[in-house]
């Protein structure tokens, strides 16, 4: 133990570090002397290809790998044993925690915006898990700004050259989540631990999933929706709605989420009235008839949130869509 502590002290000492810096191998983008001059630090044990583009103020920790086609924006920080491969670009001030892997040696690219955090041992921008993908085809992943992608998450590139996996801005993707090929994720969503999105899922903005949620391929999750923990979502969730269950069913409106995001009491009252008329009606009419009737209710339909909800429901029955989650008769919403 004493010898290990002494070795650690030696490794961290400025004199020892300086002596190693002078012996840097020629495959690094910068020598340590150059790095200090440009506010870049590259640990001597890191492997940085000379063709990699390194921005100002970048820090590359021990045992990291930076590939030949990588571009690192200003102020990026790579913690020990994090790796970036392939045609991958990171915007300014991105952070890769220990063990994170970003990009892959595949045709296509991974582009990540600024101020993103890639958590410990997360895997982002690698080959999809789709047997339809053919080796040699281009595949793509685009991620916006200010996202936090926590430990052990996996986010895959698209399955074909004509599509992309896309994640917007300001999303919190908690530990062990999976976002599969060709998904489209909007802004300001919160995915709790072990949320699993199959291929081609579309998630709009301000949604919230509780833990251990599973979403079937090609499903569409509308803005401000809430999915209860342990749910299996096999059909669309329209805007503003709350679902839960082993085969998720509509359980009312996400009123708390709407309140937190600035919806007025008047808007929520109108949404609630519309929801009751559509899903809790005592009439024997079909869903289509109730939607049509609501669209002729000028008092409610003139409220933008209500018309958006109705359009979201209708869109779920368009060609190629999966319809909406089943609904129950509840006394309250």
Short mmCIF file of C-alpha atoms in Angstrom, two decimals:
data_model
loop_
_atom_site.label_atom_id
_atom_site.label_comp_id
_atom_site.label_asym_id
_atom_site.label_seq_id
_atom_site.Cartn_x
_atom_site.Cartn_y
_atom_site.Cartn_z
CA UNK A 1 0.00 0.00 0.00
CA UNK A 2 2.83 2.43 0.89
CA UNK A 3 4.57 1.76 -2.43
CA UNK A 4 1.32 2.42 -4.30
CA UNK A 5 0.84 5.73 -2.52
CA UNK A 6 4.40 6.75 -3.33
CA UNK A 7 3.89 5.83 -6.96
CA UNK A 8 0.70 7.91 -7.05
CA UNK A 9 2.49 10.92 -5.51
CA UNK A 10 5.24 10.57 -8.09
CA UNK A 11 2.75 10.37 -10.94
CA UNK A 12 0.96 13.53 -9.81
CA UNK A 13 4.09 15.57 -9.14
CA UNK A 14 4.72 18.47 -11.57
CA UNK A 15 8.36 17.44 -12.03
CA UNK A 16 7.41 13.88 -13.07
CA UNK A 17 4.65 15.11 -15.39
CA UNK A 18 6.99 17.61 -17.00
CA UNK A 19 9.63 14.97 -17.65
CA UNK A 20 7.05 12.73 -19.37
CA UNK A 21 5.76 15.64 -21.43
CA UNK A 22 9.15 16.08 -23.00
CA UNK A 23 9.05 12.42 -24.10
CA UNK A 24 5.65 12.55 -25.83
CA UNK A 25 5.35 10.29 -28.85
CA UNK A 26 5.05 11.93 -32.25
CA UNK A 27 1.47 10.72 -32.83
CA UNK A 28 -0.01 13.36 -30.47
CA UNK A 29 -1.60 16.50 -31.89
CA UNK A 30 0.32 18.72 -29.49
CA UNK A 31 3.34 18.35 -27.31
CA UNK A 32 2.70 19.33 -23.71
CA UNK A 33 4.71 22.52 -24.23
CA UNK A 34 2.45 23.46 -27.14
CA UNK A 35 -0.59 22.40 -25.17
CA UNK A 36 0.25 24.74 -22.32
CA UNK A 37 0.72 27.56 -24.79
CA UNK A 38 -2.71 27.02 -26.29
CA UNK A 39 -4.48 26.11 -23.03
CA UNK A 40 -4.74 22.50 -24.21
CA UNK A 41 -3.75 19.62 -21.96
CA UNK A 42 -3.18 16.13 -23.35
CA UNK A 43 -2.04 13.52 -20.87
CA UNK A 44 1.03 11.63 -22.08
CA UNK A 45 -0.78 8.28 -21.87
CA UNK A 46 -3.59 9.49 -24.16
CA UNK A 47 -3.56 8.46 -27.82
CA UNK A 48 -4.54 11.44 -29.98
CA UNK A 49 -4.24 11.07 -33.74
CA UNK A 50 -2.26 13.88 -35.39
CA UNK A 51 -5.14 14.55 -37.81
CA UNK A 52 -7.66 15.18 -35.01
CA UNK A 53 -8.82 18.78 -34.67
CA UNK A 54 -8.47 20.00 -31.09
CA UNK A 55 -10.06 23.27 -29.96
CA UNK A 56 -8.78 25.72 -27.40
CA UNK A 57 -8.83 24.80 -23.73
CA UNK A 58 -9.39 21.08 -24.37
CA UNK A 59 -8.33 18.62 -21.66
CA UNK A 60 -7.65 14.98 -22.59
CA UNK A 61 -7.10 12.76 -19.58
CA UNK A 62 -5.10 9.57 -19.08
CA UNK A 63 -5.65 6.60 -21.38
CA UNK A 64 -8.10 8.43 -23.65
CA UNK A 65 -8.33 7.81 -27.39
CA UNK A 66 -9.10 10.48 -30.00
CA UNK A 67 -9.42 9.20 -33.57
CA UNK A 68 -8.18 10.67 -36.83
CA UNK A 69 -11.44 12.26 -37.98
CA UNK A 70 -12.51 13.64 -34.62
CA UNK A 71 -13.16 17.33 -33.99
CA UNK A 72 -13.24 18.59 -30.40
CA UNK A 73 -14.71 22.04 -29.75
CA UNK A 74 -13.26 24.57 -27.36
CA UNK A 75 -13.22 23.66 -23.70
CA UNK A 76 -14.08 19.97 -24.11
CA UNK A 77 -12.96 17.69 -21.30
CA UNK A 78 -12.24 13.98 -21.59
CA UNK A 79 -11.95 12.17 -18.29
CA UNK A 80 -9.67 9.11 -18.01
CA UNK A 81 -10.34 6.17 -20.33
CA UNK A 82 -12.96 7.92 -22.45
CA UNK A 83 -12.75 7.41 -26.20
CA UNK A 84 -13.90 9.14 -29.40
CA UNK A 85 -13.79 7.36 -32.74
CA UNK A 86 -14.83 7.82 -36.35
CA UNK A 87 -16.16 10.93 -38.04
CA UNK A 88 -17.31 12.55 -34.80
CA UNK A 89 -17.64 16.19 -33.85
CA UNK A 90 -18.15 17.57 -30.35
CA UNK A 91 -19.23 21.17 -29.82
CA UNK A 92 -17.78 23.51 -27.23
CA UNK A 93 -17.63 22.59 -23.54
CA UNK A 94 -18.66 18.95 -23.86
CA UNK A 95 -17.62 16.52 -21.13
CA UNK A 96 -16.95 12.80 -21.48
CA UNK A 97 -16.89 11.03 -18.14
CA UNK A 98 -14.69 8.02 -17.43
CA UNK A 99 -15.35 5.08 -19.75
CA UNK A 100 -17.60 6.96 -22.17
CA UNK A 101 -17.38 5.93 -25.83
CA UNK A 102 -18.55 8.27 -28.57
CA UNK A 103 -18.57 7.51 -32.30
CA UNK A 104 -17.61 4.49 -34.35
CA UNK A 105 -15.47 3.68 -37.37
CA UNK A 106 -18.48 3.58 -39.68
CA UNK A 107 -19.49 5.55 -42.78
CA UNK A 108 -21.53 8.60 -41.85
CA UNK A 109 -21.05 10.77 -38.78
CA UNK A 110 -21.89 11.59 -35.18
CA UNK A 111 -22.39 15.30 -34.46
CA UNK A 112 -22.89 16.51 -30.90
CA UNK A 113 -23.57 20.14 -30.04
CA UNK A 114 -22.23 22.21 -27.18
CA UNK A 115 -22.32 21.81 -23.42
CA UNK A 116 -23.31 18.14 -23.41
CA UNK A 117 -22.31 15.67 -20.69
CA UNK A 118 -21.76 12.03 -21.68
CA UNK A 119 -21.84 9.94 -18.51
CA UNK A 120 -19.65 7.16 -17.19
CA UNK A 121 -19.47 4.20 -19.59
CA UNK A 122 -22.19 5.59 -21.86
CA UNK A 123 -21.98 4.45 -25.49
CA UNK A 124 -23.12 7.05 -28.02
CA UNK A 125 -23.07 7.04 -31.81
CA UNK A 126 -22.28 3.39 -32.51
CA UNK A 127 -23.74 0.85 -34.95
CA UNK A 128 -27.44 0.15 -34.54
CA UNK A 129 -28.93 -3.17 -33.44
CA UNK A 130 -31.01 -3.64 -36.57
CA UNK A 131 -30.46 -6.60 -38.89
CA UNK A 132 -31.63 -4.45 -41.80
CA UNK A 133 -28.47 -2.36 -41.50
CA UNK A 134 -25.94 -3.31 -44.17
CA UNK A 135 -22.23 -3.01 -43.48
CA UNK A 136 -20.78 -0.09 -45.40
CA UNK A 137 -23.97 1.98 -45.40
CA UNK A 138 -23.82 5.48 -44.00
CA UNK A 139 -25.51 6.05 -40.65
CA UNK A 140 -25.95 9.21 -38.62
CA UNK A 141 -26.55 10.62 -35.15
CA UNK A 142 -27.18 14.30 -34.39
CA UNK A 143 -27.43 15.60 -30.81
CA UNK A 144 -28.18 19.23 -29.90
CA UNK A 145 -27.00 21.32 -26.95
CA UNK A 146 -27.15 21.16 -23.16
CA UNK A 147 -28.07 17.49 -22.84
CA UNK A 148 -27.08 15.32 -19.91
CA UNK A 149 -26.68 11.67 -20.89
CA UNK A 150 -25.98 9.69 -17.75
CA UNK A 151 -24.05 6.54 -16.96
CA UNK A 152 -24.42 3.38 -19.05
CA UNK A 153 -26.79 4.94 -21.59
CA UNK A 154 -26.67 3.72 -25.18
CA UNK A 155 -27.66 5.83 -28.19
CA UNK A 156 -27.33 4.35 -31.66
CA UNK A 157 -26.91 5.76 -35.13
CA UNK A 158 -29.56 5.41 -37.83
CA UNK A 159 -30.18 2.15 -39.65
CA UNK A 160 -30.03 3.66 -43.14
CA UNK A 161 -28.42 6.53 -45.01
CA UNK A 162 -31.75 8.25 -45.65
CA UNK A 163 -32.51 8.73 -41.95
CA UNK A 164 -30.87 10.02 -38.76
CA UNK A 165 -31.14 9.43 -35.06
CA UNK A 166 -31.82 12.90 -33.64
CA UNK A 167 -31.84 14.30 -30.10
CA UNK A 168 -32.67 17.96 -29.49
CA UNK A 169 -31.65 20.30 -26.67
CA UNK A 170 -31.84 20.35 -22.87
CA UNK A 171 -32.78 16.71 -22.35
CA UNK A 172 -32.01 14.70 -19.22
CA UNK A 173 -31.42 11.04 -20.09
CA UNK A 174 -30.85 9.18 -16.85
CA UNK A 175 -28.76 6.08 -16.24
CA UNK A 176 -29.06 2.94 -18.38
CA UNK A 177 -31.52 4.40 -20.89
CA UNK A 178 -31.48 3.19 -24.48
CA UNK A 179 -32.36 5.23 -27.58
CA UNK A 180 -32.38 3.04 -30.65
CA UNK A 181 -31.79 3.74 -34.32
CA UNK A 182 -33.76 6.43 -36.15
CA UNK A 183 -35.45 7.84 -33.02
CA UNK A 184 -36.38 11.52 -33.02
CA UNK A 185 -36.23 13.19 -29.60
CA UNK A 186 -37.27 16.82 -29.14
CA UNK A 187 -36.32 19.28 -26.40
CA UNK A 188 -36.52 19.34 -22.59
CA UNK A 189 -37.54 15.75 -22.09
CA UNK A 190 -36.78 13.73 -18.96
CA UNK A 191 -36.20 10.00 -19.33
CA UNK A 192 -35.85 8.26 -15.97
CA UNK A 193 -33.54 5.29 -15.46
CA UNK A 194 -33.97 2.29 -17.75
CA UNK A 195 -36.28 4.01 -20.21
CA UNK A 196 -35.94 1.98 -23.41
CA UNK A 197 -36.97 3.41 -26.79
CA UNK A 198 -37.12 1.00 -29.72
CA UNK A 199 -36.35 2.06 -33.29
CA UNK A 200 -38.12 4.92 -35.04
CA UNK A 201 -39.82 6.23 -31.88
CA UNK A 202 -40.71 9.93 -31.96
CA UNK A 203 -40.79 11.90 -28.72
CA UNK A 204 -41.84 15.54 -28.90
CA UNK A 205 -41.01 18.12 -26.19
CA UNK A 206 -41.36 18.33 -22.40
CA UNK A 207 -42.29 14.68 -21.94
CA UNK A 208 -41.45 12.73 -18.80
CA UNK A 209 -41.01 8.98 -18.43
CA UNK A 210 -40.76 7.29 -15.06
CA UNK A 211 -38.33 4.41 -14.53
CA UNK A 212 -38.30 1.13 -16.44
CA UNK A 213 -40.49 2.40 -19.28
CA UNK A 214 -40.48 0.53 -22.58
CA UNK A 215 -41.70 2.10 -25.83
CA UNK A 216 -42.51 -0.05 -28.89
CA UNK A 217 -40.96 0.79 -32.25
CA UNK A 218 -42.65 3.48 -34.37
CA UNK A 219 -44.65 4.86 -31.43
CA UNK A 220 -45.17 8.60 -31.08
CA UNK A 221 -45.09 10.35 -27.68
CA UNK A 222 -46.73 13.79 -27.74
CA UNK A 223 -45.50 16.90 -25.95
CA UNK A 224 -46.10 17.19 -22.19
CA UNK A 225 -47.05 13.52 -21.93
CA UNK A 226 -46.21 11.50 -18.82
CA UNK A 227 -45.53 7.74 -18.80
CA UNK A 228 -45.79 5.92 -15.49
CA UNK A 229 -43.06 3.65 -14.16
CA UNK A 230 -42.86 0.12 -15.53
CA UNK A 231 -45.16 0.90 -18.45
CA UNK A 232 -45.01 -0.86 -21.81
CA UNK A 233 -46.16 1.62 -24.44
CA UNK A 234 -47.25 -0.12 -27.63
CA UNK A 235 -49.33 2.70 -29.19
CA UNK A 236 -49.15 6.48 -29.43
CA UNK A 237 -49.53 8.77 -26.44
CA UNK A 238 -51.25 12.02 -27.54
CA UNK A 239 -50.19 15.42 -26.28
CA UNK A 240 -50.77 16.33 -22.62
CA UNK A 241 -51.84 12.83 -21.62
CA UNK A 242 -50.76 10.45 -18.88
CA UNK A 243 -50.47 6.70 -19.40
CA UNK A 244 -49.41 3.76 -17.29
CA UNK A 245 -49.71 0.00 -17.20
CA UNK A 246 -48.10 -3.19 -18.46
CA UNK A 247 -49.90 -2.35 -21.70
CA UNK A 248 -50.12 1.37 -21.15
CA UNK A 249 -53.61 2.90 -21.00
CA UNK A 250 -54.71 6.52 -20.85
CA UNK A 251 -55.18 7.62 -17.25
CA UNK A 252 -56.07 11.28 -17.73
CA UNK A 253 -54.19 14.50 -18.37
CA UNK A 254 -50.72 15.36 -17.12
CA UNK A 255 -52.09 18.36 -15.23
CA UNK A 256 -49.12 18.69 -12.89
CA UNK A 257 -46.73 18.75 -15.83
CA UNK A 258 -48.86 21.37 -17.57
CA UNK A 259 -48.98 23.50 -14.42
CA UNK A 260 -45.21 23.33 -13.98
CA UNK A 261 -44.71 24.44 -17.57
CA UNK A 262 -46.85 27.55 -17.34
CA UNK A 263 -50.27 26.47 -18.59
CA UNK A 264 -53.02 28.59 -17.07
CA UNK A 265 -55.91 27.27 -15.01
CA UNK A 266 -58.24 28.32 -17.84
CA UNK A 267 -56.30 26.27 -20.40
CA UNK A 268 -56.19 23.23 -18.13
CA UNK A 269 -59.91 23.55 -17.42
CA UNK A 270 -60.61 23.57 -21.17
CA UNK A 271 -58.33 20.59 -21.77
CA UNK A 272 -60.01 18.68 -18.98
CA UNK A 273 -63.47 19.40 -20.35
CA UNK A 274 -62.41 18.27 -23.82
CA UNK A 275 -60.80 15.12 -22.46
CA UNK A 276 -63.98 14.20 -20.58
CA UNK A 277 -66.14 14.69 -23.67
CA UNK A 278 -63.83 12.52 -25.78
CA UNK A 279 -62.80 9.72 -23.44
CA UNK A 280 -65.33 9.74 -20.59
CA UNK A 281 -68.56 10.34 -22.45
CA UNK A 282 -71.63 8.27 -21.55
CA UNK A 283 -72.70 8.36 -25.19
CA UNK A 284 -72.36 5.25 -27.33
CA UNK A 285 -70.85 7.19 -30.23
CA UNK A 286 -67.50 6.23 -31.75
CA UNK A 287 -64.24 8.05 -31.03
CA UNK A 288 -64.36 9.58 -34.52
CA UNK A 289 -67.83 10.98 -33.88
CA UNK A 290 -66.77 12.46 -30.54
CA UNK A 291 -63.70 14.08 -32.10
CA UNK A 292 -65.85 15.60 -34.84
CA UNK A 293 -68.32 16.88 -32.27
CA UNK A 294 -65.49 18.46 -30.28
CA UNK A 295 -64.18 20.17 -33.40
CA UNK A 296 -67.58 21.85 -33.78
CA UNK A 297 -67.54 23.03 -30.16
CA UNK A 298 -66.30 26.56 -30.76
CA UNK A 299 -65.90 27.37 -27.07
CA UNK A 300 -63.39 24.59 -26.52
CA UNK A 301 -61.91 24.12 -29.97
CA UNK A 302 -60.90 27.79 -30.12
CA UNK A 303 -58.45 27.14 -27.27
CA UNK A 304 -55.09 26.39 -28.98
CA UNK A 305 -54.15 23.68 -26.47
CA UNK A 306 -57.42 21.85 -27.09
CA UNK A 307 -57.11 22.00 -30.87
CA UNK A 308 -53.50 20.77 -30.56
CA UNK A 309 -54.64 17.83 -28.44
CA UNK A 310 -57.35 16.89 -30.94
CA UNK A 311 -54.91 17.11 -33.84
CA UNK A 312 -52.45 14.91 -31.93
CA UNK A 313 -55.18 12.27 -31.49
CA UNK A 314 -56.16 12.42 -35.17
CA UNK A 315 -52.53 12.19 -36.31
CA UNK A 316 -52.17 8.93 -34.37
CA UNK A 317 -54.69 7.29 -36.71
CA UNK A 318 -52.95 8.41 -39.90
CA UNK A 319 -51.57 5.79 -42.29
CA UNK A 320 -48.54 4.06 -40.83
CA UNK A 321 -49.29 5.14 -37.26
CA UNK A 322 -50.24 2.81 -34.42
CA UNK A 323 -53.36 4.49 -33.01
CA UNK A 324 -53.55 5.71 -29.42
CA UNK A 325 -53.21 3.81 -26.15
CA UNK A 326 -56.45 2.27 -24.95
CA UNK A 327 -58.55 4.34 -22.58
CA UNK A 328 -60.73 3.50 -19.59
CA UNK A 329 -63.77 5.11 -18.06
CA UNK A 330 -62.49 6.91 -14.95
CA UNK A 331 -64.34 9.08 -12.50
CA UNK A 332 -61.67 11.74 -12.65
CA UNK A 333 -58.86 12.87 -14.94
#
